[in-house]
mmCIF file of C-alpha atoms and ligand atoms in Angstrom:
data_model
loop_
_atom_site.group_PDB
_atom_site.id
_atom_site.type_symbol
_atom_site.label_atom_id
_atom_site.label_comp_id
_atom_site.label_asym_id
_atom_site.label_seq_id
_atom_site.Cartn_x
_atom_site.Cartn_y
_atom_site.Cartn_z
ATOM 1 C CA MET B 1329 0.053 0.333 -0.298
ATOM 2 C CA ARG B 1330 0.714 3.984 -0.359
ATOM 3 C CA ILE B 1331 0.322 4.875 2.911
ATOM 4 C CA GLY B 1332 0.633 8.830 4.374
ATOM 5 C CA ILE B 1333 1.604 9.435 7.410
ATOM 6 C CA ALA B 1334 1.380 13.063 9.218
ATOM 7 C CA CYS B 1335 2.233 13.474 12.913
ATOM 8 C CA TYR B 1336 3.946 16.398 15.269
ATOM 9 C CA PRO B 1337 7.952 16.113 14.938
ATOM 10 C CA THR B 1338 8.366 16.988 18.680
ATOM 11 C CA HIS B 1339 9.683 14.854 21.389
ATOM 12 C CA GLY B 1340 6.045 13.493 22.335
ATOM 13 C CA GLY B 1341 4.331 9.908 22.132
ATOM 14 C CA SER B 1342 2.661 10.649 19.018
ATOM 15 C CA GLY B 1343 4.945 11.773 17.082
ATOM 16 C CA VAL B 1344 6.750 8.891 18.470
ATOM 17 C CA VAL B 1345 4.856 6.039 17.634
ATOM 18 C CA ALA B 1346 4.043 7.719 14.111
ATOM 19 C CA SER B 1347 7.386 7.400 12.979
ATOM 20 C CA GLU B 1348 8.321 3.998 14.460
ATOM 21 C CA LEU B 1349 4.797 2.647 12.885
ATOM 22 C CA GLY B 1350 6.330 4.618 9.606
ATOM 23 C CA ILE B 1351 9.279 2.729 9.959
ATOM 24 C CA ASP B 1352 7.804 -0.872 10.697
ATOM 25 C CA LEU B 1353 5.451 -0.242 7.566
ATOM 26 C CA ALA B 1354 8.252 0.823 4.972
ATOM 27 C CA LYS B 1355 10.502 -2.379 5.996
ATOM 28 C CA ARG B 1356 7.205 -4.746 5.522
ATOM 29 C CA GLY B 1357 7.323 -3.468 1.651
ATOM 30 C CA HIS B 1358 4.546 -0.743 2.273
ATOM 31 C CA GLU B 1359 5.640 2.767 0.505
ATOM 32 C CA VAL B 1360 5.463 5.109 3.303
ATOM 33 C CA HIS B 1361 5.207 8.846 2.792
ATOM 34 C CA VAL B 1362 5.343 11.014 6.349
ATOM 35 C CA PHE B 1363 4.549 14.518 6.504
ATOM 36 C CA SER B 1364 5.467 16.887 9.339
ATOM 37 C CA TYR B 1365 6.921 20.540 9.304
ATOM 38 C CA ALA B 1366 10.356 19.063 10.722
ATOM 39 C CA LEU B 1367 12.054 15.642 10.762
ATOM 40 C CA PRO B 1368 10.212 14.058 13.494
ATOM 41 C CA PHE B 1369 13.371 12.695 15.876
ATOM 42 C CA ARG B 1370 12.893 8.998 15.791
ATOM 43 C CA LEU B 1371 13.064 9.534 12.163
ATOM 44 C CA ARG B 1372 16.602 10.210 11.580
ATOM 45 C CA GLY B 1373 18.483 7.523 9.197
ATOM 46 C CA PHE B 1374 17.945 5.842 5.655
ATOM 47 C CA TYR B 1375 14.855 3.708 5.650
ATOM 48 C CA GLU B 1376 14.176 1.935 2.127
ATOM 49 C CA ASN B 1377 10.547 2.783 0.983
ATOM 50 C CA LEU B 1378 10.144 5.699 3.470
ATOM 51 C CA PHE B 1379 9.608 9.197 2.658
ATOM 52 C CA PHE B 1380 9.502 12.529 4.571
ATOM 53 C CA HIS B 1381 8.045 15.627 3.405
ATOM 54 C CA GLU B 1382 8.585 18.844 5.270
ATOM 55 C CA ILE B 1383 5.217 21.406 5.262
ATOM 56 C CA ASP B 1384 7.154 24.692 4.618
ATOM 57 C CA VAL B 1385 4.566 27.739 4.915
ATOM 58 C CA GLY B 1386 6.936 30.245 3.955
ATOM 59 C CA SER B 1387 5.921 33.383 4.893
ATOM 60 C CA TYR B 1388 3.961 37.052 3.601
ATOM 61 C CA PRO B 1389 3.715 40.527 5.468
ATOM 62 C CA LEU B 1390 0.227 39.995 5.349
ATOM 63 C CA PHE B 1391 0.342 36.843 7.857
ATOM 64 C CA LYS B 1392 0.320 37.439 11.335
ATOM 65 C CA TYR B 1393 -0.289 33.581 11.983
ATOM 66 C CA PRO B 1394 1.279 31.950 8.447
ATOM 67 C CA PRO B 1395 -1.198 29.261 8.105
ATOM 68 C CA TRP B 1396 0.280 25.732 8.542
ATOM 69 C CA THR B 1397 -2.323 23.729 8.627
ATOM 70 C CA LEU B 1398 -3.587 24.867 4.887
ATOM 71 C CA ALA B 1399 -0.086 24.086 4.174
ATOM 72 C CA ALA B 1400 -0.674 20.541 5.381
ATOM 73 C CA ALA B 1401 -3.013 20.179 3.261
ATOM 74 C CA CYS B 1402 -1.481 21.825 0.265
ATOM 75 C CA LYS B 1403 1.403 18.945 0.800
ATOM 76 C CA MET B 1404 -0.998 15.883 1.251
ATOM 77 C CA ILE B 1405 -2.389 17.059 -1.820
ATOM 78 C CA GLU B 1406 0.373 17.362 -4.120
ATOM 79 C CA VAL B 1407 2.019 14.108 -2.722
ATOM 80 C CA ALA B 1408 -1.532 12.430 -2.642
ATOM 81 C CA ASP B 1409 -1.702 13.188 -6.337
ATOM 82 C CA ALA B 1410 1.870 12.437 -7.055
ATOM 83 C CA VAL B 1411 2.188 9.135 -5.859
ATOM 84 C CA LYS B 1412 -1.455 7.616 -5.628
ATOM 85 C CA LEU B 1413 -1.744 7.542 -1.720
ATOM 86 C CA ASP B 1414 -4.274 5.278 -0.984
ATOM 87 C CA VAL B 1415 -4.104 5.946 2.914
ATOM 88 C CA LEU B 1416 -3.675 9.081 4.782
ATOM 89 C CA HIS B 1417 -3.135 8.186 8.740
ATOM 90 C CA VAL B 1418 -3.110 11.117 10.799
ATOM 91 C CA HIS B 1419 -1.679 11.018 14.345
ATOM 92 C CA TYR B 1420 -3.424 13.426 16.892
ATOM 93 C CA ALA B 1421 -6.724 14.620 16.239
ATOM 94 C CA VAL B 1422 -6.103 18.627 16.261
ATOM 95 C CA PRO B 1423 -5.863 19.697 13.532
ATOM 96 C CA TRP B 1424 -4.727 16.700 11.239
ATOM 97 C CA ALA B 1425 -7.937 14.665 10.772
ATOM 98 C CA VAL B 1426 -9.140 18.353 9.554
ATOM 99 C CA CYS B 1427 -6.344 18.614 6.871
ATOM 100 C CA ALA B 1428 -6.245 15.142 5.694
ATOM 101 C CA HIS B 1429 -10.144 15.960 5.076
ATOM 102 C CA LEU B 1430 -9.385 19.115 2.987
ATOM 103 C CA ALA B 1431 -6.677 17.376 1.371
ATOM 104 C CA ARG B 1432 -8.932 14.631 0.161
ATOM 105 C CA GLU B 1433 -11.918 16.997 -0.899
ATOM 106 C CA VAL B 1434 -9.324 19.072 -2.899
ATOM 107 C CA VAL B 1435 -7.480 16.257 -4.350
ATOM 108 C CA SER B 1436 -7.888 15.338 -8.240
ATOM 109 C CA GLU B 1437 -10.022 12.558 -9.404
ATOM 110 C CA SER B 1438 -7.147 10.743 -10.384
ATOM 111 C CA CYS B 1439 -6.110 9.734 -7.353
ATOM 112 C CA GLY B 1440 -9.394 7.996 -6.448
ATOM 113 C CA LYS B 1441 -11.029 8.467 -2.881
ATOM 114 C CA LEU B 1442 -8.370 9.196 -0.182
ATOM 115 C CA LYS B 1443 -9.139 7.104 2.530
ATOM 116 C CA ILE B 1444 -8.541 8.645 6.118
ATOM 117 C CA VAL B 1445 -7.452 6.816 9.408
ATOM 118 C CA THR B 1446 -7.034 8.902 12.521
ATOM 119 C CA THR B 1447 -5.331 7.799 15.665
ATOM 120 C CA LEU B 1448 -6.696 9.703 18.947
ATOM 121 C CA HIS B 1449 -3.583 9.948 20.824
ATOM 122 C CA GLY B 1450 -4.924 11.362 24.470
ATOM 123 C CA THR B 1451 -4.774 15.349 25.196
ATOM 124 C CA ASP B 1452 -6.465 15.855 21.374
ATOM 125 C CA ILE B 1453 -9.391 14.503 23.137
ATOM 126 C CA THR B 1454 -9.060 15.329 26.944
ATOM 127 C CA LEU B 1455 -7.747 18.967 26.694
ATOM 128 C CA VAL B 1456 -6.972 20.407 23.075
ATOM 129 C CA GLY B 1457 -9.856 18.784 21.384
ATOM 130 C CA ALA B 1458 -12.720 18.927 24.612
ATOM 131 C CA GLU B 1459 -11.157 22.773 24.949
ATOM 132 C CA PRO B 1460 -15.012 24.486 23.397
ATOM 133 C CA THR B 1461 -12.523 26.387 20.281
ATOM 134 C CA PHE B 1462 -11.570 22.945 18.848
ATOM 135 C CA PHE B 1463 -14.435 20.706 19.873
ATOM 136 C CA LYS B 1464 -16.562 21.220 17.067
ATOM 137 C CA MET B 1465 -13.901 20.419 14.418
ATOM 138 C CA THR B 1466 -12.453 17.824 16.677
ATOM 139 C CA LYS B 1467 -15.307 15.960 16.256
ATOM 140 C CA PHE B 1468 -15.793 16.711 12.269
ATOM 141 C CA GLY B 1469 -12.683 15.522 12.132
ATOM 142 C CA ILE B 1470 -13.613 11.873 13.758
ATOM 143 C CA GLU B 1471 -16.879 11.580 12.215
ATOM 144 C CA ARG B 1472 -15.424 12.406 8.969
ATOM 145 C CA SER B 1473 -12.677 9.517 9.161
ATOM 146 C CA ASP B 1474 -12.758 6.292 7.207
ATOM 147 C CA ALA B 1475 -11.584 4.789 10.710
ATOM 148 C CA VAL B 1476 -10.793 6.004 13.983
ATOM 149 C CA THR B 1477 -8.359 4.556 16.448
ATOM 150 C CA THR B 1478 -7.329 5.007 19.812
ATOM 151 C CA VAL B 1479 -4.189 4.000 21.518
ATOM 152 C CA SER B 1480 -6.426 2.094 24.900
ATOM 153 C CA ASN B 1481 -9.653 1.158 26.128
ATOM 154 C CA TYR B 1482 -9.846 4.087 27.826
ATOM 155 C CA LEU B 1483 -9.656 6.847 25.743
ATOM 156 C CA ALA B 1484 -12.008 5.281 23.402
ATOM 157 C CA GLY B 1485 -14.713 5.541 26.316
ATOM 158 C CA GLU B 1486 -13.353 9.404 27.106
ATOM 159 C CA THR B 1487 -13.563 9.681 22.641
ATOM 160 C CA LYS B 1488 -17.549 8.536 23.145
ATOM 161 C CA ASN B 1489 -18.618 10.428 26.415
ATOM 162 C CA THR B 1490 -16.750 13.513 25.675
ATOM 163 C CA PHE B 1491 -17.949 14.445 21.886
ATOM 164 C CA GLY B 1492 -21.136 11.925 21.645
ATOM 165 C CA VAL B 1493 -19.548 9.869 18.611
ATOM 166 C CA THR B 1494 -21.396 6.782 18.432
ATOM 167 C CA ARG B 1495 -19.132 5.362 15.508
ATOM 168 C CA GLN B 1496 -16.831 2.545 15.840
ATOM 169 C CA ILE B 1497 -13.579 2.846 17.047
ATOM 170 C CA ASP B 1498 -10.717 0.542 16.745
ATOM 171 C CA ILE B 1499 -8.011 0.020 19.770
ATOM 172 C CA VAL B 1500 -4.469 -0.224 18.761
ATOM 173 C CA TYR B 1501 -2.150 -0.326 21.473
ATOM 174 C CA ASN B 1502 1.179 1.539 21.214
ATOM 175 C CA SER B 1503 4.316 -0.946 20.486
ATOM 176 C CA VAL B 1504 7.961 -0.768 21.408
ATOM 177 C CA ASP B 1505 10.837 -1.816 19.521
ATOM 178 C CA HIS B 1506 11.868 -4.784 21.695
ATOM 179 C CA GLU B 1507 15.272 -5.462 19.788
ATOM 180 C CA ARG B 1508 16.335 -1.843 20.411
ATOM 181 C CA PHE B 1509 14.860 -1.058 24.220
ATOM 182 C CA LEU B 1510 16.531 -4.264 25.596
ATOM 183 C CA PRO B 1511 17.098 -4.911 29.153
ATOM 184 C CA GLN B 1512 21.386 -4.664 28.722
ATOM 185 C CA PRO B 1513 22.724 -1.334 28.939
ATOM 186 C CA ARG B 1514 25.050 -1.005 25.734
ATOM 187 C CA ARG B 1515 27.093 1.804 27.517
ATOM 188 C CA CYS B 1516 27.745 2.286 31.079
ATOM 189 C CA CYS B 1517 25.800 5.119 32.108
ATOM 190 C CA ARG B 1518 24.963 3.849 35.369
ATOM 191 C CA LYS B 1519 28.240 4.219 36.129
ATOM 192 C CA HIS B 1520 28.397 7.729 35.507
ATOM 193 C CA PHE B 1521 25.100 8.371 36.868
ATOM 194 C CA ALA B 1522 25.144 6.451 40.580
ATOM 195 C CA PRO B 1523 29.369 5.847 40.616
ATOM 196 C CA ASP B 1524 28.966 4.252 44.373
ATOM 197 C CA GLY B 1525 26.462 1.877 43.386
ATOM 198 C CA GLU B 1526 23.608 4.477 44.453
ATOM 199 C CA LYS B 1527 19.585 2.808 43.101
ATOM 200 C CA VAL B 1528 19.173 5.108 40.184
ATOM 201 C CA LEU B 1529 15.252 6.316 39.406
ATOM 202 C CA MET B 1530 14.322 7.531 35.740
ATOM 203 C CA HIS B 1531 11.360 9.940 34.353
ATOM 204 C CA ILE B 1532 10.954 10.251 30.531
ATOM 205 C CA SER B 1533 8.489 12.746 29.598
ATOM 206 C CA ASN B 1534 8.015 16.352 27.625
ATOM 207 C CA PHE B 1535 7.292 18.044 31.249
ATOM 208 C CA ARG B 1536 4.247 19.403 30.190
ATOM 209 C CA PRO B 1537 2.076 19.672 33.703
ATOM 210 C CA VAL B 1538 -0.359 16.881 32.997
ATOM 211 C CA LYS B 1539 2.896 15.089 33.549
ATOM 212 C CA ASN B 1540 2.794 16.094 36.877
ATOM 213 C CA VAL B 1541 6.786 15.936 37.056
ATOM 214 C CA THR B 1542 7.311 17.985 40.783
ATOM 215 C CA ASP B 1543 5.605 14.456 42.171
ATOM 216 C CA VAL B 1544 8.728 12.295 40.343
ATOM 217 C CA VAL B 1545 11.151 14.751 42.806
ATOM 218 C CA ARG B 1546 8.989 14.435 45.469
ATOM 219 C CA THR B 1547 8.700 10.730 45.503
ATOM 220 C CA PHE B 1548 12.726 10.729 45.147
ATOM 221 C CA ALA B 1549 13.084 13.126 48.023
ATOM 222 C CA LEU B 1550 11.414 10.281 49.945
ATOM 223 C CA VAL B 1551 13.227 7.244 48.706
ATOM 224 C CA ARG B 1552 16.654 9.339 49.088
ATOM 225 C CA LYS B 1553 15.808 9.669 52.637
ATOM 226 C CA ALA B 1554 15.977 5.863 52.625
ATOM 227 C CA THR B 1555 18.529 4.614 51.059
ATOM 228 C CA PRO B 1556 21.795 5.973 48.968
ATOM 229 C CA ALA B 1557 20.142 7.049 45.015
ATOM 230 C CA LYS B 1558 19.823 9.161 41.932
ATOM 231 C CA LEU B 1559 17.151 10.585 40.047
ATOM 232 C CA ILE B 1560 17.299 11.141 36.091
ATOM 233 C CA MET B 1561 15.217 13.406 34.482
ATOM 234 C CA VAL B 1562 15.081 13.138 30.814
ATOM 235 C CA GLY B 1563 12.841 15.733 28.487
ATOM 236 C CA GLU B 1564 11.956 19.351 28.386
ATOM 237 C CA GLY B 1565 8.987 21.179 28.784
ATOM 238 C CA PRO B 1566 7.224 24.128 30.737
ATOM 239 C CA ASP B 1567 7.698 22.582 34.248
ATOM 240 C CA LEU B 1568 11.340 21.650 34.189
ATOM 241 C CA PRO B 1569 11.710 24.714 36.105
ATOM 242 C CA ALA B 1570 9.244 23.937 39.005
ATOM 243 C CA ALA B 1571 10.758 20.445 38.913
ATOM 244 C CA ARG B 1572 14.291 21.774 39.471
ATOM 245 C CA GLU B 1573 13.039 24.058 42.555
ATOM 246 C CA VAL B 1574 11.639 21.425 44.244
ATOM 247 C CA ALA B 1575 14.447 19.812 43.869
ATOM 248 C CA ARG B 1576 16.149 22.184 45.191
ATOM 249 C CA GLU B 1577 13.704 22.821 48.041
ATOM 250 C CA LEU B 1578 13.925 19.540 49.058
ATOM 251 C CA GLY B 1579 17.857 19.158 49.145
ATOM 252 C CA VAL B 1580 17.847 16.762 46.381
ATOM 253 C CA GLU B 1581 19.313 18.969 43.297
ATOM 254 C CA LYS B 1582 22.811 17.276 43.892
ATOM 255 C CA ASP B 1583 21.501 13.586 42.928
ATOM 256 C CA THR B 1584 19.078 14.616 40.262
ATOM 257 C CA HIS B 1585 20.333 14.569 36.870
ATOM 258 C CA PHE B 1586 18.810 16.901 34.311
ATOM 259 C CA LEU B 1587 19.318 15.492 31.481
ATOM 260 C CA GLY B 1588 17.263 17.781 28.688
ATOM 261 C CA ASN B 1589 15.707 15.766 26.096
ATOM 262 C CA GLN B 1590 17.285 12.661 24.556
ATOM 263 C CA ASP B 1591 17.064 11.246 21.024
ATOM 264 C CA SER B 1592 18.304 7.694 22.005
ATOM 265 C CA VAL B 1593 16.151 7.283 25.596
ATOM 266 C CA GLU B 1594 17.172 3.170 24.695
ATOM 267 C CA GLU B 1595 20.493 4.026 25.758
ATOM 268 C CA LEU B 1596 19.526 5.181 29.428
ATOM 269 C CA LEU B 1597 16.566 3.607 30.140
ATOM 270 C CA PRO B 1598 18.288 -0.165 31.019
ATOM 271 C CA CYS B 1599 20.220 1.792 33.262
ATOM 272 C CA ALA B 1600 17.028 2.742 35.941
ATOM 273 C CA ASP B 1601 16.000 0.280 38.521
ATOM 274 C CA LEU B 1602 12.701 2.027 38.502
ATOM 275 C CA PHE B 1603 10.719 4.265 36.415
ATOM 276 C CA LEU B 1604 8.323 6.668 37.937
ATOM 277 C CA LEU B 1605 5.408 8.238 35.751
ATOM 278 C CA PRO B 1606 3.215 9.689 38.176
ATOM 279 C CA SER B 1607 0.769 12.048 35.516
ATOM 280 C CA GLN B 1608 -2.351 13.458 36.514
ATOM 281 C CA TYR B 1609 -3.821 11.468 33.186
ATOM 282 C CA GLU B 1610 -2.347 9.283 30.648
ATOM 283 C CA SER B 1611 -4.252 7.916 27.594
ATOM 284 C CA PHE B 1612 -1.990 4.964 27.319
ATOM 285 C CA GLY B 1613 2.179 5.889 28.858
ATOM 286 C CA LEU B 1614 4.529 4.875 25.983
ATOM 287 C CA ALA B 1615 7.230 6.009 28.404
ATOM 288 C CA ALA B 1616 6.298 3.368 30.578
ATOM 289 C CA LEU B 1617 6.200 0.589 28.194
ATOM 290 C CA GLU B 1618 9.219 1.550 26.694
ATOM 291 C CA ALA B 1619 10.900 1.377 30.228
ATOM 292 C CA MET B 1620 9.183 -2.304 30.731
ATOM 293 C CA SER B 1621 10.756 -3.454 27.499
ATOM 294 C CA CYS B 1622 14.397 -2.582 29.192
ATOM 295 C CA GLY B 1623 13.587 -4.554 31.722
ATOM 296 C CA VAL B 1624 12.699 -1.461 34.186
ATOM 297 C CA PRO B 1625 9.379 -1.815 36.626
ATOM 298 C CA VAL B 1626 7.610 1.150 36.402
ATOM 299 C CA ILE B 1627 5.613 3.085 39.564
ATOM 300 C CA ALA B 1628 2.846 5.658 38.000
ATOM 301 C CA THR B 1629 -1.034 6.881 38.831
ATOM 302 C CA GLU B 1630 -4.051 4.836 38.413
ATOM 303 C CA THR B 1631 -5.344 6.968 35.788
ATOM 304 C CA GLY B 1632 -6.302 6.769 32.007
ATOM 305 C CA GLY B 1633 -5.094 3.825 30.205
ATOM 306 C CA LEU B 1634 -1.795 3.291 32.454
ATOM 307 C CA GLY B 1635 -3.837 0.183 34.004
ATOM 308 C CA GLU B 1636 -4.239 -1.766 30.876
ATOM 309 C CA VAL B 1637 0.047 -1.078 30.360
ATOM 310 C CA VAL B 1638 0.955 -1.847 33.882
ATOM 311 C CA CYS B 1639 -0.310 -4.190 36.395
ATOM 312 C CA PRO B 1640 0.427 -4.023 39.794
ATOM 313 C CA GLY B 1641 2.479 -6.318 41.938
ATOM 314 C CA GLU B 1642 3.527 -8.117 38.517
ATOM 315 C CA ASP B 1643 5.633 -5.825 36.678
ATOM 316 C CA GLY B 1644 4.966 -2.133 38.698
ATOM 317 C CA TRP B 1645 2.477 -0.395 40.908
ATOM 318 C CA LEU B 1646 -0.035 2.273 40.247
ATOM 319 C CA CYS B 1647 -0.955 4.540 43.401
ATOM 320 C CA ARG B 1648 -3.556 7.483 43.258
ATOM 321 C CA VAL B 1649 -2.752 10.682 41.074
ATOM 322 C CA GLY B 1650 -1.150 13.216 43.523
ATOM 323 C CA ASP B 1651 0.026 10.830 45.886
ATOM 324 C CA TYR B 1652 3.843 10.690 46.148
ATOM 325 C CA GLU B 1653 3.837 8.970 49.466
ATOM 326 C CA CYS B 1654 2.263 5.809 47.836
ATOM 327 C CA MET B 1655 4.822 5.936 44.960
ATOM 328 C CA ALA B 1656 7.641 6.190 47.330
ATOM 329 C CA ALA B 1657 6.399 3.541 49.633
ATOM 330 C CA ARG B 1658 6.200 1.317 46.778
ATOM 331 C CA ALA B 1659 9.097 2.335 45.416
ATOM 332 C CA MET B 1660 11.104 1.832 48.567
ATOM 333 C CA ASP B 1661 9.575 -2.092 48.757
ATOM 334 C CA VAL B 1662 11.022 -2.730 45.065
ATOM 335 C CA LEU B 1663 14.615 -1.779 45.942
ATOM 336 C CA ALA B 1664 14.841 -3.019 49.191
ATOM 337 C CA ASP B 1665 14.088 -6.789 47.485
ATOM 338 C CA GLU B 1666 16.689 -6.885 44.541
ATOM 339 C CA PRO B 1667 15.490 -10.718 43.578
ATOM 340 C CA ARG B 1668 11.955 -9.428 43.238
ATOM 341 C CA ARG B 1669 12.613 -5.946 41.302
ATOM 342 C CA LYS B 1670 14.320 -8.267 38.979
ATOM 343 C CA GLU B 1671 11.310 -10.675 38.549
ATOM 344 C CA MET B 1672 9.166 -7.739 38.453
ATOM 345 C CA GLY B 1673 11.829 -6.226 35.020
ATOM 346 C CA ARG B 1674 11.405 -9.985 33.572
ATOM 347 C CA ALA B 1675 7.823 -9.603 33.777
ATOM 348 C CA ALA B 1676 7.792 -5.999 32.515
ATOM 349 C CA ARG B 1677 9.822 -7.245 29.548
ATOM 350 C CA ARG B 1678 7.623 -10.191 28.885
ATOM 351 C CA LYS B 1679 4.655 -8.287 28.700
ATOM 352 C CA ALA B 1680 6.414 -6.062 26.133
ATOM 353 C CA GLU B 1681 7.486 -8.804 23.967
ATOM 354 C CA LEU B 1682 4.452 -10.721 24.233
ATOM 355 C CA LYS B 1683 1.634 -7.645 23.806
ATOM 356 C CA PHE B 1684 3.014 -4.585 22.535
ATOM 357 C CA SER B 1685 5.507 -5.697 19.768
ATOM 358 C CA PRO B 1686 5.406 -3.971 16.447
ATOM 359 C CA GLY B 1687 4.886 -7.908 15.140
ATOM 360 C CA ILE B 1688 1.419 -8.156 16.786
ATOM 361 C CA ILE B 1689 0.581 -4.417 16.527
ATOM 362 C CA VAL B 1690 1.522 -3.523 12.975
ATOM 363 C CA PRO B 1691 -0.379 -5.574 11.445
ATOM 364 C CA GLN B 1692 -3.453 -4.516 13.032
ATOM 365 C CA TYR B 1693 -3.001 -0.866 11.182
ATOM 366 C CA GLU B 1694 -2.230 -3.052 8.225
ATOM 367 C CA ASN B 1695 -5.676 -4.581 8.518
ATOM 368 C CA ILE B 1696 -7.666 -1.274 9.266
ATOM 369 C CA TYR B 1697 -6.078 0.364 6.445
ATOM 370 C CA ARG B 1698 -7.363 -2.989 4.371
ATOM 371 C CA ARG B 1699 -10.788 -2.894 5.421
ATOM 372 C CA VAL B 1700 -11.216 1.070 4.703
ATOM 373 C CA LEU B 1701 -9.416 0.642 1.025
ATOM 374 C CA ASN B 1702 -12.484 -2.470 0.747
ATOM 375 C CA GLN B 1703 -15.021 0.139 1.892
ATOM 376 C CA LYS B 1704 -17.496 0.994 -1.016
HETATM 377 O O1 GMT P 1246 -0.492 14.268 25.077
HETATM 378 C C1 GMT P 1246 -1.126 14.229 24.293
HETATM 379 O O2 GMT P 1246 -1.830 13.181 24.037
HETATM 380 C C2 GMT P 1246 -0.170 13.635 22.976
HETATM 381 C C3 GMT P 1246 0.946 12.555 23.069
HETATM 382 C C4 GMT P 1246 2.244 12.686 22.919
HETATM 383 O O3 GMT P 1246 2.592 12.999 21.565
HETATM 384 O O4 GMT P 1246 2.845 13.330 23.803
HETATM 385 O O5 GMT P 1246 0.847 11.827 24.193
HETATM 386 C C5 GMT P 1246 -0.133 10.691 24.025
HETATM 387 O O6 GMT P 1246 0.158 9.494 23.010
HETATM 388 C C6 GMT P 1246 1.170 8.322 23.234
HETATM 389 C C7 GMT P 1246 1.233 8.164 22.207
HETATM 390 O O7 GMT P 1246 -0.063 7.285 22.013
HETATM 391 C C8 GMT P 1246 0.623 8.039 24.401
HETATM 392 O O8 GMT P 1246 1.548 6.697 25.156
HETATM 393 C C9 GMT P 1246 0.302 9.045 25.887
HETATM 394 O O9 GMT P 1246 -0.092 8.204 26.847
HETATM 395 C C10 GMT P 1246 -0.566 10.559 25.666
HETATM 396 N N1 GMT P 1246 -0.099 10.908 26.562
HETATM 397 C C11 GMT P 1246 -1.060 11.734 27.226
HETATM 398 O O10 GMT P 1246 -2.197 10.750 27.397
HETATM 399 C C12 GMT P 1246 -0.868 12.740 28.454
#
C-alpha cells in the first residue's frame, strides 16, 4: 500500500508512535510518506521505502499567523496526487484530521477516494479537542475519518463520552521495538550517574503539567531519605523549572540529573532500577512501556489507560494521582528486594515482547487500512 502518515515532529508520544509505525510499515514493503513541519526525531536515518515531506509555510507580510494547517493540506494534496496515496493516517486529531479531510476534498479525481485513518492519542481528546474552541472541529474530524483508532480502551470510552460519537473505534495499543529497547545497557551510564552503586530512578516526559513532574522529585526525595539513590530526569517542557525548584527545596538537587531532551532513550532506560510516571492523566503511557521493554519496573498513577499497561504487583505498581507518598513507599519496597525487582523487570520485559511488539501491533493497522480500502 501507499500510506501517508502525518504527525508532530517533537518529543512526544504521538510523533514517536507515528514514526516507529512508518519505519515498520516501510520494512514490511509498504511505500510510506511522512508529513510534518520538521523531521520527526525518531525518523533520523535512511529507510528504504520511506519518504519525508516537509510542510513549509513560507512567509508573507500579510500573515501574522502563517496558515500552516492549509500548508499541511496542500502538501498532502501534492503528494497524494503525485504518488497516488491509498491511505492517509493522521496522528493526533488537532489539526491533522481536518487537514486530511480538506486534502481529500481537493485531491484530484485521478487519485480515487483517499481514505483517512485518524489515531487519537490522548490530550487531543481530553484537553485540546475538548476545549470549546476546537470541540466541533475535532468532532468533525473524528466523524469524517474512514477509521478512528485510540491507543487504549480508556481513550475510546473518553472519546465516545466527550464527543457523543457512536461510530466504531478500533483500539490499537502503542508498540515498542523490543529489539532496540533491551534490558542490557549499551554504555556504562550507570557508573556515570551512580558511581557508588546508588539506586537509579528515572523519568522521561515532555514536562507538561499533565505529567506532574514535581511529584517525581517528591517521590524521589522520600526514597533518597531511606536509601542512597540518584534521579535521572529526561526531557524538557514548561514544568522543568518547577521540578528544579522542588529538587532544590527538598535538598536533592545534587542527586538529580536533568538531562534535557535525549534522542536515544533506549541507551538510558536500561540503567534505571525503577521508572516513575506520576501523570495526572495518561491515555496509554508509551514511556512506561519503553521502560518495561528495558526490563525496568514502573511506578505510575492509576489514571487513564495506564492500567492497561502496568499490572500492579507483577511488573510495577499504581498509586492514586498525587499520592507521591504511596509511590515512594512502593518504590522503597521494590528497591529493598533486588530479586523481586528483577523478577518484576523480567515480567515487564515479557509483557512488552508478547503484547506490545511491532509484530503484533503493526498488522492491526494494516488490517484497518485494508478494511477502509475495501469500503465503498
Ligand atoms: O499528550 C498527548 O496526548 C500527546 C501525545 C504526545 O504526542 O505526547 O501523548 C499521548 O500519546 C502517547 C502515544 O500514543 C501515549 O502513550 C501517551 O500516554 C499520551 N499522553 C497523554 O495522554 C498525556
